[in-house]
Amino acid sequence: MKSYEVNFDGLVGPTHNYGGLSYGNVASQSNSQQSSNPKEAALQGLAKMKALMEMGFQQGVLAPQERPDVAALRRLGFSGTDAQVIERAAKEAMPLLVASCSASSMWVANAATVSPSADTADCRVHFTAANLNCKYHRSIEHPTTSRVLGAMFANQQHFAHHAALPAVAQFGDEGAANHARFCREYGEAGVEFFVFGRSAFDNRFPAPQKYPARQTLEASQAVARLHGLRDEGVVYAQQNPNVIDQGVFHNDVIAVGNGEVLFYHEDAFLDTESMLAELQSKLAKVGGNFQSVCVPRSAVTVDDAVRSYLFNSQLLSRPDGSMLLIVPQECQANERVWTYLQSLTSSGGLIREVKVFDLKQSMQNGGGPACLRLRVALNETELAAVNPGVIMTPPLYGSLTAWVEKHYRDRLSETDLADPQLLLECRTALDELTQILKLGAVYPFQIN
Ligand code: SUG
């Protein structure tokens, strides 16, 4: 049976803004308080989805969160009508209003961890929504994420959904941003690769000194258990704490894997040699031939990687077996990174082509091409069981573009978040979106 990797990209929400909310994420910190352009951000994301669809890749779309999150503000003690809740939060606790307006759900690599049916004990595709509990503004995403994923992958014969892990730092889980999967074919059993930043219960693992390590080993192990993965089909690796301290807040800022290939920076991991050997031997047991492409620090520094987002690229398999790398424009702007990429594609290896996308609006908050997508490997039968409303087609691209043009502002600054009119605009837009994507009622304002 045919199988595919389907990229579900997050649609940028109408309150996309630069709140400076993510300590440890260099771009979020350095662009804090700049005014944003939500319309441009959403159109840039849609242009990437359209381009991949036109190249023949399976492409889907994941709806944004309800923002401003009035219910979250109510839980923090703000009361009155919805407009009064926003007004009071703006007056008394602006950072909380900003957090309740974050468009961070667009980075759906963090939405969940997904295991394809070929890897799981009950042969269903398993999803665990990420608790994202390292940052308040992200910790409020998972209930809606779960409803949206449930509406997209509703068929219980093929899809199993798990609630987010306990919402404590010991089970900090950032979803697929710290997960990759190696396999020969998407429909065949593979090796799932879980990268963690620290251990919550075992102090033999070193931790970063400056910035938080968001993903714990214990969270990754819990997800692997929930999904029913075999020990022989899992490899755990620790991210190098020094690179977390240099702004590598997720593994997908320093490594990307696809098919039988891991593309990574020399400084990405601890105990790299034994990790590579384990990946090689476990993939060999399911018939695969593991290959790694290491980018040396002499060619590209960690700082270059963080600024250019070279590794936050999408590594895609083409029908002839070769691979294509989707990178952000910032890679072209960095001379060392661009020189490296030229040599990579001309070296006769598997990665033959690089395509560049303008994702500046997302990049300014620390989100590149790979952050914007959640990968779901599906066989033909499973793909047919997905809610067809969320699969990208030329007409859907047309409807979503018109929807963005109609509802989104082209400039948003912090003071605009207090505008009660913005709340109405967002709800009108999201209500229409659930109809376009045929999701039913998934937002708190639709169900409460
Ligand atoms: O969690 N930025 C996100 C970026 C997530 C990128 N995802 C992956 N690498 N997979 C984060 O740090 C910034 C929001 C603000 O500052 O307004 C933010 O949440």
Short mmCIF file of C-alpha atoms and ligand atoms in Angstrom, two decimals:
data_model
loop_
_atom_site.label_atom_id
_atom_site.label_comp_id
_atom_site.label_asym_id
_atom_site.label_seq_id
_atom_site.Cartn_x
_atom_site.Cartn_y
_atom_site.Cartn_z
CA MET A 1 0.00 0.00 0.00
CA LYS A 2 1.22 3.50 -0.78
CA SER A 3 2.23 5.71 2.14
CA TYR A 4 3.03 9.38 2.54
CA GLU A 5 4.45 11.93 4.88
CA VAL A 6 1.74 14.58 5.08
CA ASN A 7 2.81 18.00 6.30
CA PHE A 8 0.06 19.77 8.22
CA ASP A 9 1.05 23.42 8.44
CA GLY A 10 -0.21 25.76 11.12
CA LEU A 11 -2.29 28.62 9.82
CA VAL A 12 -1.05 31.87 11.36
CA GLY A 13 -3.70 33.40 13.61
CA PRO A 14 -5.10 36.96 13.28
CA THR A 15 -3.32 38.16 16.46
CA HIS A 16 0.20 37.22 15.30
CA ASN A 17 2.43 39.56 17.30
CA TYR A 18 5.91 39.90 18.77
CA GLY A 19 5.39 39.60 22.50
CA GLY A 20 8.93 38.68 23.55
CA LEU A 21 7.39 35.78 25.43
CA SER A 22 9.99 33.06 24.95
CA TYR A 23 13.09 33.37 27.12
CA GLY A 24 15.78 31.21 25.52
CA ASN A 25 14.44 31.84 22.01
CA VAL A 26 16.78 34.51 20.62
CA ALA A 27 14.47 35.76 17.84
CA SER A 28 11.48 36.14 20.18
CA GLN A 29 13.60 38.12 22.62
CA SER A 30 15.25 40.37 20.08
CA ASN A 31 12.09 41.32 18.16
CA SER A 32 9.96 41.91 21.23
CA GLN A 33 7.51 44.83 20.90
CA GLN A 34 8.07 45.31 17.18
CA SER A 35 4.85 45.68 15.29
CA SER A 36 3.83 42.61 13.29
CA ASN A 37 1.91 42.03 10.08
CA PRO A 38 -0.55 39.14 10.68
CA LYS A 39 -1.86 39.25 7.11
CA GLU A 40 1.59 38.93 5.60
CA ALA A 41 2.49 36.19 8.11
CA ALA A 42 -0.55 34.10 7.17
CA LEU A 43 -0.02 34.63 3.44
CA GLN A 44 3.67 33.65 3.71
CA GLY A 45 2.64 30.41 5.44
CA LEU A 46 -0.05 29.70 2.85
CA ALA A 47 2.42 30.35 0.01
CA LYS A 48 4.70 27.63 1.42
CA MET A 49 1.78 25.20 1.68
CA LYS A 50 0.74 25.94 -1.91
CA ALA A 51 4.29 25.54 -3.22
CA LEU A 52 4.68 22.11 -1.58
CA MET A 53 1.28 21.01 -2.85
CA GLU A 54 2.27 22.09 -6.37
CA MET A 55 5.54 20.14 -6.07
CA GLY A 56 3.42 17.02 -5.52
CA PHE A 57 3.73 16.67 -1.73
CA GLN A 58 0.71 15.87 0.42
CA GLN A 59 -0.16 19.02 2.34
CA GLY A 60 -2.68 19.74 5.06
CA VAL A 61 -3.59 22.66 7.28
CA LEU A 62 -4.03 23.00 11.05
CA ALA A 63 -6.31 25.73 12.40
CA PRO A 64 -4.99 28.36 14.84
CA GLN A 65 -6.12 28.81 18.45
CA GLU A 66 -8.86 31.11 19.66
CA ARG A 67 -7.14 34.38 20.50
CA PRO A 68 -7.42 36.48 22.58
CA ASP A 69 -7.96 33.58 24.98
CA VAL A 70 -10.60 35.21 27.17
CA ALA A 71 -11.25 31.97 29.07
CA ALA A 72 -7.56 31.82 30.08
CA LEU A 73 -7.76 35.40 31.37
CA ARG A 74 -10.90 34.50 33.36
CA ARG A 75 -8.99 31.61 34.96
CA LEU A 76 -6.47 34.23 36.12
CA GLY A 77 -9.19 36.23 37.86
CA PHE A 78 -10.27 38.82 35.28
CA SER A 79 -14.04 39.09 35.18
CA GLY A 80 -16.98 40.94 33.62
CA THR A 81 -18.06 40.85 29.99
CA ASP A 82 -15.49 39.56 27.48
CA ALA A 83 -14.65 43.17 26.52
CA GLN A 84 -14.20 44.07 30.21
CA VAL A 85 -11.92 41.07 30.77
CA ILE A 86 -9.64 42.35 28.01
CA GLU A 87 -9.82 45.93 29.20
CA ARG A 88 -8.93 44.96 32.79
CA ALA A 89 -6.08 42.71 31.74
CA ALA A 90 -4.69 45.52 29.55
CA LYS A 91 -4.82 47.93 32.47
CA GLU A 92 -3.57 45.64 35.24
CA ALA A 93 -1.39 42.97 33.61
CA MET A 94 -0.44 43.71 30.01
CA PRO A 95 2.01 40.74 29.78
CA LEU A 96 -0.90 38.39 30.51
CA LEU A 97 -3.02 39.95 27.77
CA VAL A 98 -0.08 39.63 25.36
CA ALA A 99 0.31 35.97 26.35
CA SER A 100 -3.39 35.34 25.79
CA CYS A 101 -3.04 36.79 22.26
CA SER A 102 0.07 34.89 21.16
CA ALA A 103 -0.18 33.31 17.74
CA SER A 104 2.32 30.67 18.86
CA SER A 105 0.04 27.80 17.84
CA MET A 106 1.20 28.46 14.25
CA TRP A 107 4.36 26.46 15.18
CA VAL A 108 2.56 23.16 15.02
CA ALA A 109 5.77 21.15 15.22
CA ASN A 110 5.07 21.75 18.92
CA ALA A 111 1.41 20.77 18.81
CA ALA A 112 1.85 17.04 19.34
CA THR A 113 4.05 13.98 18.88
CA VAL A 114 2.77 11.60 16.24
CA SER A 115 3.63 7.93 15.76
CA PRO A 116 2.58 6.25 12.52
CA SER A 117 0.60 3.01 12.59
CA ALA A 118 3.57 0.95 11.40
CA ASP A 119 5.34 1.66 14.72
CA THR A 120 2.54 1.26 17.25
CA ALA A 121 1.28 -1.82 19.11
CA ASP A 122 -2.36 -1.42 18.03
CA CYS A 123 -1.50 -0.38 14.44
CA ARG A 124 -3.25 2.98 14.79
CA VAL A 125 -1.69 6.42 14.29
CA HIS A 126 -1.12 7.86 17.78
CA PHE A 127 -1.17 11.56 18.75
CA THR A 128 -0.15 13.05 22.11
CA ALA A 129 -0.86 16.75 22.41
CA ALA A 130 2.14 18.56 23.89
CA ASN A 131 1.66 20.23 27.28
CA LEU A 132 4.18 23.00 26.34
CA ASN A 133 4.33 23.83 30.00
CA CYS A 134 7.69 25.63 29.90
CA LYS A 135 5.96 28.86 28.80
CA TYR A 136 2.61 30.07 30.06
CA HIS A 137 1.54 31.42 26.64
CA ARG A 138 2.11 27.99 25.10
CA SER A 139 0.75 25.92 27.99
CA ILE A 140 -2.78 27.13 27.19
CA GLU A 141 -2.70 25.62 23.68
CA HIS A 142 -3.22 21.89 24.27
CA PRO A 143 -6.98 21.70 25.05
CA THR A 144 -7.88 23.38 21.74
CA THR A 145 -5.08 21.52 19.94
CA SER A 146 -6.64 18.25 21.12
CA ARG A 147 -10.08 19.28 19.87
CA VAL A 148 -8.72 20.39 16.50
CA LEU A 149 -6.67 17.20 16.04
CA GLY A 150 -9.72 15.19 17.11
CA ALA A 151 -11.81 16.90 14.42
CA MET A 152 -9.12 16.32 11.77
CA PHE A 153 -8.34 12.71 12.66
CA ALA A 154 -11.72 11.57 13.94
CA ASN A 155 -11.82 7.97 12.77
CA GLN A 156 -11.14 5.84 15.86
CA GLN A 157 -10.36 2.77 13.84
CA HIS A 158 -7.24 4.49 12.51
CA PHE A 159 -6.41 7.30 14.96
CA ALA A 160 -5.79 7.31 18.73
CA HIS A 161 -5.53 10.54 20.72
CA HIS A 162 -3.84 11.01 24.10
CA ALA A 163 -4.29 13.97 26.40
CA ALA A 164 -1.26 16.12 27.16
CA LEU A 165 1.10 14.80 29.86
CA PRO A 166 0.77 16.12 33.46
CA ALA A 167 1.29 19.88 33.39
CA VAL A 168 4.44 20.07 35.48
CA ALA A 169 8.02 20.91 34.46
CA GLN A 170 9.12 17.30 35.14
CA PHE A 171 7.00 16.21 32.16
CA GLY A 172 7.79 19.22 29.97
CA ASP A 173 6.85 18.13 26.45
CA GLU A 174 7.33 20.22 23.29
CA GLY A 175 5.93 17.70 20.82
CA ALA A 176 7.46 16.83 17.48
CA ALA A 177 10.06 19.63 17.68
CA ASN A 178 12.17 17.11 19.60
CA HIS A 179 11.13 14.01 17.69
CA ALA A 180 12.08 12.54 14.34
CA ARG A 181 11.50 9.21 12.69
CA PHE A 182 13.76 7.16 10.48
CA CYS A 183 12.41 4.56 8.08
CA ARG A 184 12.89 3.05 4.66
CA GLU A 185 9.34 3.77 3.50
CA TYR A 186 6.80 5.85 5.46
CA GLY A 187 4.44 2.88 5.69
CA GLU A 188 7.08 0.51 7.11
CA ALA A 189 8.17 0.16 10.75
CA GLY A 190 10.77 2.75 11.64
CA VAL A 191 12.89 4.06 14.49
CA GLU A 192 11.50 6.97 16.49
CA PHE A 193 14.12 9.39 17.73
CA PHE A 194 13.35 11.34 20.91
CA VAL A 195 15.70 14.17 21.87
CA PHE A 196 15.53 15.57 25.39
CA GLY A 197 17.17 18.57 27.03
CA ARG A 198 17.33 17.29 30.62
CA SER A 199 16.17 14.56 32.95
CA ALA A 200 13.74 15.51 35.71
CA PHE A 201 14.54 12.56 37.97
CA ASP A 202 18.11 11.51 37.16
CA ASN A 203 20.82 14.04 37.93
CA ARG A 204 23.49 12.13 36.01
CA PHE A 205 22.30 13.99 32.90
CA PRO A 206 23.80 17.49 32.67
CA ALA A 207 21.43 20.43 32.24
CA PRO A 208 21.95 23.83 30.60
CA GLN A 209 23.09 26.68 32.87
CA LYS A 210 21.38 29.65 31.32
CA TYR A 211 18.29 28.85 29.28
CA PRO A 212 15.60 26.28 30.08
CA ALA A 213 15.69 22.78 28.66
CA ARG A 214 12.07 22.41 27.67
CA GLN A 215 11.85 18.68 26.92
CA THR A 216 12.50 16.09 29.61
CA LEU A 217 13.58 12.49 29.11
CA GLU A 218 10.65 11.37 31.25
CA ALA A 219 8.15 13.15 29.00
CA SER A 220 9.62 11.48 25.90
CA GLN A 221 9.52 8.06 27.58
CA ALA A 222 5.89 8.58 28.61
CA VAL A 223 4.92 9.45 25.02
CA ALA A 224 6.70 6.34 23.70
CA ARG A 225 4.77 4.20 26.24
CA LEU A 226 1.43 5.83 25.42
CA HIS A 227 2.00 5.19 21.72
CA GLY A 228 2.90 1.54 22.29
CA LEU A 229 6.33 1.79 20.66
CA ARG A 230 8.73 -1.18 20.86
CA ASP A 231 12.04 -0.62 22.69
CA GLU A 232 13.76 -1.76 19.52
CA GLY A 233 11.99 1.01 17.61
CA VAL A 234 13.05 3.90 19.87
CA VAL A 235 16.28 5.84 20.40
CA TYR A 236 16.64 8.55 23.08
CA ALA A 237 19.38 11.17 22.75
CA GLN A 238 20.37 14.11 24.86
CA GLN A 239 20.68 17.51 23.30
CA ASN A 240 24.00 19.21 24.07
CA PRO A 241 23.19 21.58 26.99
CA ASN A 242 25.75 24.08 25.68
CA VAL A 243 23.78 24.64 22.50
CA ILE A 244 20.55 25.15 24.48
CA ASP A 245 22.45 27.94 26.25
CA GLN A 246 23.26 29.41 22.83
CA GLY A 247 19.60 29.64 21.84
CA VAL A 248 18.84 26.14 20.52
CA PHE A 249 15.58 25.84 22.42
CA HIS A 250 14.33 22.79 20.45
CA ASN A 251 16.20 20.00 18.70
CA ASP A 252 14.65 21.11 15.39
CA VAL A 253 16.84 24.24 15.57
CA ILE A 254 19.98 22.06 15.23
CA ALA A 255 18.95 18.81 13.46
CA VAL A 256 16.36 17.42 11.07
CA GLY A 257 15.69 13.83 10.05
CA ASN A 258 13.68 12.20 7.30
CA GLY A 259 13.65 8.78 5.67
CA GLU A 260 17.00 7.18 6.42
CA VAL A 261 18.85 10.50 6.84
CA LEU A 262 19.78 12.62 9.86
CA PHE A 263 21.09 16.10 8.97
CA TYR A 264 22.66 17.62 12.09
CA HIS A 265 25.21 20.03 13.48
CA GLU A 266 28.43 18.67 14.97
CA ASP A 267 27.53 20.18 18.37
CA ALA A 268 23.87 19.14 18.46
CA PHE A 269 24.05 16.11 20.78
CA LEU A 270 25.89 14.51 23.68
CA ASP A 271 27.45 11.08 23.04
CA THR A 272 26.95 11.49 19.31
CA GLU A 273 28.94 8.41 18.28
CA SER A 274 26.99 5.93 20.40
CA MET A 275 23.70 7.58 19.40
CA LEU A 276 24.55 7.22 15.69
CA ALA A 277 25.55 3.58 16.22
CA GLU A 278 22.25 2.84 17.97
CA LEU A 279 20.26 4.52 15.19
CA GLN A 280 22.23 2.58 12.61
CA SER A 281 21.71 -0.82 14.26
CA LYS A 282 18.03 -0.32 15.11
CA LEU A 283 17.19 0.94 11.62
CA ALA A 284 19.11 -2.00 10.11
CA LYS A 285 16.83 -4.39 12.05
CA VAL A 286 13.84 -3.05 10.12
CA GLY A 287 15.72 -3.18 6.84
CA GLY A 288 16.91 0.42 6.71
CA ASN A 289 20.30 1.91 5.93
CA PHE A 290 20.87 4.84 8.30
CA GLN A 291 22.84 7.76 6.90
CA SER A 292 24.00 10.89 8.67
CA VAL A 293 25.10 14.24 7.32
CA CYS A 294 27.10 16.17 9.91
CA VAL A 295 27.61 19.90 9.41
CA PRO A 296 30.98 20.76 10.97
CA ARG A 297 31.30 23.75 13.26
CA SER A 298 34.23 24.90 11.10
CA ALA A 299 31.75 25.45 8.24
CA VAL A 300 28.68 26.66 10.18
CA THR A 301 28.81 27.81 13.79
CA VAL A 302 26.01 27.21 16.30
CA ASP A 303 25.36 30.96 16.15
CA ASP A 304 25.00 30.73 12.34
CA ALA A 305 22.56 27.86 12.80
CA VAL A 306 20.48 29.83 15.32
CA ARG A 307 20.40 32.99 13.20
CA SER A 308 19.83 31.34 9.82
CA TYR A 309 17.66 28.40 10.98
CA LEU A 310 19.56 26.11 8.59
CA PHE A 311 18.35 23.03 10.50
CA ASN A 312 14.79 24.24 10.92
CA SER A 313 14.38 23.16 7.35
CA GLN A 314 12.06 20.60 5.83
CA LEU A 315 13.90 17.60 4.45
CA LEU A 316 11.58 16.07 1.87
CA SER A 317 11.85 12.82 -0.10
CA ARG A 318 11.31 13.06 -3.82
CA PRO A 319 9.99 10.21 -5.96
CA ASP A 320 13.47 9.48 -7.40
CA GLY A 321 14.81 8.85 -3.86
CA SER A 322 16.75 12.11 -3.64
CA MET A 323 15.95 14.80 -1.07
CA LEU A 324 15.00 18.45 -1.14
CA LEU A 325 15.68 20.94 1.64
CA ILE A 326 13.20 23.78 2.24
CA VAL A 327 15.05 26.61 4.00
CA PRO A 328 14.16 30.13 5.11
CA GLN A 329 15.57 33.15 3.25
CA GLU A 330 17.83 33.86 6.21
CA CYS A 331 20.02 30.91 5.06
CA GLN A 332 20.73 32.71 1.80
CA ALA A 333 21.61 35.87 3.69
CA ASN A 334 24.29 34.09 5.76
CA GLU A 335 27.39 33.64 3.61
CA ARG A 336 28.80 30.64 5.49
CA VAL A 337 25.47 28.82 5.52
CA TRP A 338 24.83 29.52 1.86
CA THR A 339 28.32 28.39 0.86
CA TYR A 340 27.80 25.20 2.86
CA LEU A 341 24.45 24.55 1.16
CA GLN A 342 25.99 25.02 -2.30
CA SER A 343 28.66 22.46 -1.49
CA LEU A 344 26.11 20.07 0.02
CA THR A 345 23.87 19.99 -3.04
CA SER A 346 26.78 19.65 -5.47
CA SER A 347 28.55 16.90 -3.51
CA GLY A 348 26.62 14.04 -5.12
CA GLY A 349 24.92 13.08 -1.83
CA LEU A 350 21.22 12.48 -1.23
CA ILE A 351 20.31 16.14 -0.59
CA ARG A 352 20.26 17.55 -4.12
CA GLU A 353 18.24 20.73 -4.05
CA VAL A 354 17.53 23.67 -1.77
CA LYS A 355 14.42 25.83 -2.07
CA VAL A 356 14.21 29.16 -0.29
CA PHE A 357 11.06 30.64 1.26
CA ASP A 358 10.29 34.04 2.71
CA LEU A 359 8.89 33.33 6.19
CA LYS A 360 10.20 36.48 7.83
CA GLN A 361 7.07 37.15 9.91
CA SER A 362 7.36 33.72 11.55
CA MET A 363 11.17 33.76 11.72
CA GLN A 364 11.08 36.96 13.79
CA ASN A 365 9.45 34.95 16.57
CA GLY A 366 11.77 31.95 16.16
CA GLY A 367 9.71 29.84 13.78
CA GLY A 368 11.13 28.51 10.51
CA PRO A 369 9.81 26.08 7.86
CA ALA A 370 10.03 23.01 10.14
CA CYS A 371 8.35 24.75 13.10
CA LEU A 372 5.39 25.51 10.89
CA ARG A 373 4.53 21.89 10.14
CA LEU A 374 3.40 18.75 11.93
CA ARG A 375 4.38 15.61 10.05
CA VAL A 376 1.94 12.73 9.95
CA ALA A 377 2.97 9.59 8.09
CA LEU A 378 -0.14 7.90 6.72
CA ASN A 379 -0.93 5.02 4.43
CA GLU A 380 -3.52 5.40 1.69
CA THR A 381 -6.38 4.06 3.83
CA GLU A 382 -5.52 6.38 6.72
CA LEU A 383 -5.17 9.38 4.42
CA ALA A 384 -8.66 8.64 3.09
CA ALA A 385 -9.93 8.65 6.71
CA VAL A 386 -8.63 12.18 7.43
CA ASN A 387 -11.24 14.95 7.46
CA PRO A 388 -10.99 16.05 3.79
CA GLY A 389 -11.68 19.66 4.78
CA VAL A 390 -8.09 20.07 6.04
CA ILE A 391 -6.26 18.67 3.02
CA MET A 392 -4.79 21.44 0.89
CA THR A 393 -6.18 21.74 -2.63
CA PRO A 394 -6.13 24.66 -5.09
CA PRO A 395 -9.73 25.65 -4.13
CA LEU A 396 -8.91 25.46 -0.39
CA TYR A 397 -5.83 27.61 -0.95
CA GLY A 398 -8.08 30.12 -2.74
CA SER A 399 -10.65 30.14 0.09
CA LEU A 400 -8.03 30.52 2.81
CA THR A 401 -6.24 33.34 0.99
CA ALA A 402 -9.54 35.20 0.52
CA TRP A 403 -10.40 34.56 4.19
CA VAL A 404 -7.06 36.05 5.32
CA GLU A 405 -7.45 39.05 3.00
CA LYS A 406 -10.92 39.67 4.39
CA HIS A 407 -10.27 39.31 8.12
CA TYR A 408 -6.62 40.02 8.95
CA ARG A 409 -5.00 43.32 9.85
CA ASP A 410 -1.72 44.26 8.23
CA ARG A 411 -0.27 45.90 11.31
CA LEU A 412 -0.56 44.93 14.94
CA SER A 413 1.23 46.38 17.92
CA GLU A 414 0.84 45.73 21.62
CA THR A 415 -1.73 48.49 22.17
CA ASP A 416 -3.99 47.00 19.46
CA LEU A 417 -4.38 43.85 21.54
CA ALA A 418 -6.52 45.80 24.01
CA ASP A 419 -8.97 46.80 21.27
CA PRO A 420 -12.32 45.02 21.93
CA GLN A 421 -12.98 45.23 18.20
CA LEU A 422 -10.03 42.86 17.63
CA LEU A 423 -11.78 40.21 19.72
CA LEU A 424 -14.89 40.47 17.54
CA GLU A 425 -12.81 40.36 14.34
CA CYS A 426 -10.99 37.24 15.53
CA ARG A 427 -14.16 35.39 16.53
CA THR A 428 -15.88 36.22 13.25
CA ALA A 429 -12.83 35.01 11.34
CA LEU A 430 -12.42 31.78 13.32
CA ASP A 431 -16.11 30.94 13.10
CA GLU A 432 -15.88 31.22 9.31
CA LEU A 433 -12.66 29.18 9.31
CA THR A 434 -14.23 26.22 11.09
CA GLN A 435 -16.79 26.15 8.29
CA ILE A 436 -14.14 26.37 5.55
CA LEU A 437 -12.13 23.53 7.14
CA LYS A 438 -15.28 21.57 8.14
CA LEU A 439 -14.07 21.20 11.72
CA GLY A 440 -17.34 21.70 13.58
CA ALA A 441 -17.22 23.57 16.90
CA VAL A 442 -13.67 23.43 18.30
CA TYR A 443 -13.15 26.86 19.90
CA PRO A 444 -14.18 27.74 23.47
CA PHE A 445 -16.36 30.63 22.20
CA GLN A 446 -18.24 28.12 20.03
CA ILE A 447 -18.81 25.52 22.70
CA ASN A 448 -19.32 27.46 25.95
O1 SUG B 1 7.91 28.28 21.56
N1 SUG B 1 7.98 31.32 19.81
C1 SUG B 1 7.90 29.88 19.79
C2 SUG B 1 8.66 29.37 18.59
C3 SUG B 1 8.46 27.89 18.42
C4 SUG B 1 9.27 27.36 17.30
N2 SUG B 1 9.03 25.96 17.16
C5 SUG B 1 9.94 25.01 16.88
N3 SUG B 1 11.21 25.24 16.91
N4 SUG B 1 9.51 23.83 16.63
C6 SUG B 1 8.46 29.29 21.08
O2 SUG B 1 9.47 29.79 21.58
C7 SUG B 1 7.37 33.51 20.63
C8 SUG B 1 6.12 34.25 20.95
C9 SUG B 1 6.36 35.72 21.24
O3 SUG B 1 7.42 36.10 21.70
O4 SUG B 1 5.44 36.49 20.95
C10 SUG B 1 7.19 32.02 20.66
O5 SUG B 1 6.38 31.50 21.37
#
